mmCIF file of C-alpha atoms in Angstrom:
data_model
loop_
_atom_site.group_PDB
_atom_site.id
_atom_site.type_symbol
_atom_site.label_atom_id
_atom_site.label_comp_id
_atom_site.label_asym_id
_atom_site.label_seq_id
_atom_site.Cartn_x
_atom_site.Cartn_y
_atom_site.Cartn_z
ATOM 1 C CA UNK W 5 61.095 -110.814 104.267
ATOM 2 C CA UNK W 6 58.762 -108.670 106.350
ATOM 3 C CA UNK W 7 55.242 -108.267 105.026
ATOM 4 C CA UNK W 8 53.835 -104.767 104.571
ATOM 5 C CA UNK W 9 51.211 -105.189 107.307
ATOM 6 C CA UNK W 10 53.851 -106.253 109.823
ATOM 7 C CA UNK W 11 56.092 -103.357 108.786
ATOM 8 C CA UNK W 12 53.202 -100.947 109.443
ATOM 9 C CA UNK W 13 52.740 -102.359 112.955
ATOM 10 C CA UNK W 14 56.430 -102.009 113.736
ATOM 11 C CA UNK W 15 56.441 -98.467 112.328
ATOM 12 C CA UNK W 16 53.498 -97.543 114.586
ATOM 13 C CA UNK W 17 55.357 -98.827 117.654
ATOM 14 C CA UNK W 18 58.509 -96.939 116.708
ATOM 15 C CA UNK W 19 56.535 -93.753 116.041
ATOM 16 C CA UNK W 20 54.879 -94.027 119.450
ATOM 17 C CA UNK W 21 58.271 -94.419 121.115
ATOM 18 C CA UNK W 22 59.853 -91.579 119.134
ATOM 19 C CA UNK W 23 58.395 -88.997 121.545
ATOM 20 C CA UNK W 24 60.609 -88.265 124.584
ATOM 21 C CA UNK W 25 57.761 -88.220 127.114
ATOM 22 C CA UNK W 26 56.649 -91.651 125.967
ATOM 23 C CA UNK W 27 60.164 -92.992 126.337
ATOM 24 C CA UNK W 28 60.140 -91.741 129.916
ATOM 25 C CA UNK W 29 56.797 -93.470 130.485
ATOM 26 C CA UNK W 30 58.218 -96.756 129.172
ATOM 27 C CA UNK W 31 61.238 -96.336 131.440
ATOM 28 C CA UNK W 32 59.032 -96.014 134.524
ATOM 29 C CA UNK W 33 56.704 -98.832 133.479
ATOM 30 C CA UNK W 34 59.674 -101.127 132.899
ATOM 31 C CA UNK W 35 60.482 -100.703 136.582
ATOM 32 C CA UNK W 36 56.991 -101.833 137.608
ATOM 33 C CA UNK W 37 53.306 -101.029 137.237
ATOM 34 C CA UNK W 38 52.067 -97.531 138.060
ATOM 35 C CA UNK W 39 48.697 -95.846 138.178
ATOM 36 C CA UNK W 40 48.116 -93.058 135.678
ATOM 37 C CA UNK W 41 48.289 -90.426 138.406
ATOM 38 C CA UNK W 42 51.613 -91.836 139.641
ATOM 39 C CA UNK W 43 53.062 -91.677 136.136
ATOM 40 C CA UNK W 44 51.853 -88.113 135.649
ATOM 41 C CA UNK W 45 53.505 -87.084 138.901
ATOM 42 C CA UNK W 46 56.765 -88.927 138.150
ATOM 43 C CA UNK W 47 57.029 -87.341 134.712
ATOM 44 C CA UNK W 48 55.698 -83.958 135.770
ATOM 45 C CA UNK W 49 52.852 -83.548 133.289
ATOM 46 C CA UNK W 50 49.108 -82.939 133.713
ATOM 47 C CA UNK W 51 46.784 -85.948 133.774
ATOM 48 C CA UNK W 52 45.178 -84.928 130.478
ATOM 49 C CA UNK W 53 48.574 -85.055 128.750
ATOM 50 C CA UNK W 54 49.388 -88.392 130.373
ATOM 51 C CA UNK W 55 46.083 -89.812 129.163
ATOM 52 C CA UNK W 56 46.890 -88.679 125.629
ATOM 53 C CA UNK W 57 50.337 -90.301 125.673
ATOM 54 C CA UNK W 58 48.978 -93.534 127.116
ATOM 55 C CA UNK W 59 46.270 -93.569 124.449
ATOM 56 C CA UNK W 60 48.858 -93.259 121.680
ATOM 57 C CA UNK W 61 50.889 -96.039 123.245
ATOM 58 C CA UNK W 62 47.796 -98.244 123.640
ATOM 59 C CA UNK W 63 46.853 -97.756 119.986
ATOM 60 C CA UNK W 64 50.378 -98.725 118.967
ATOM 61 C CA UNK W 65 50.063 -101.943 120.964
ATOM 62 C CA UNK W 66 52.568 -101.000 123.642
ATOM 63 C CA UNK W 67 50.064 -101.130 126.513
ATOM 64 C CA UNK W 68 47.072 -103.225 127.413
#
């Protein structure tokens, strides 16, 4: 049985991935490493928005 703390971690990861832009980021990162500016250009969003999305993903444990 999954402990509550572990369930919270998994829920945070799923919540971070539930946003379409973040799914697109994961798609591009799965193909290889990219700089933040490259990701912003590939996805077509401003750097400030990219930084926000990456921050959410980092907090969820998806990025280092």
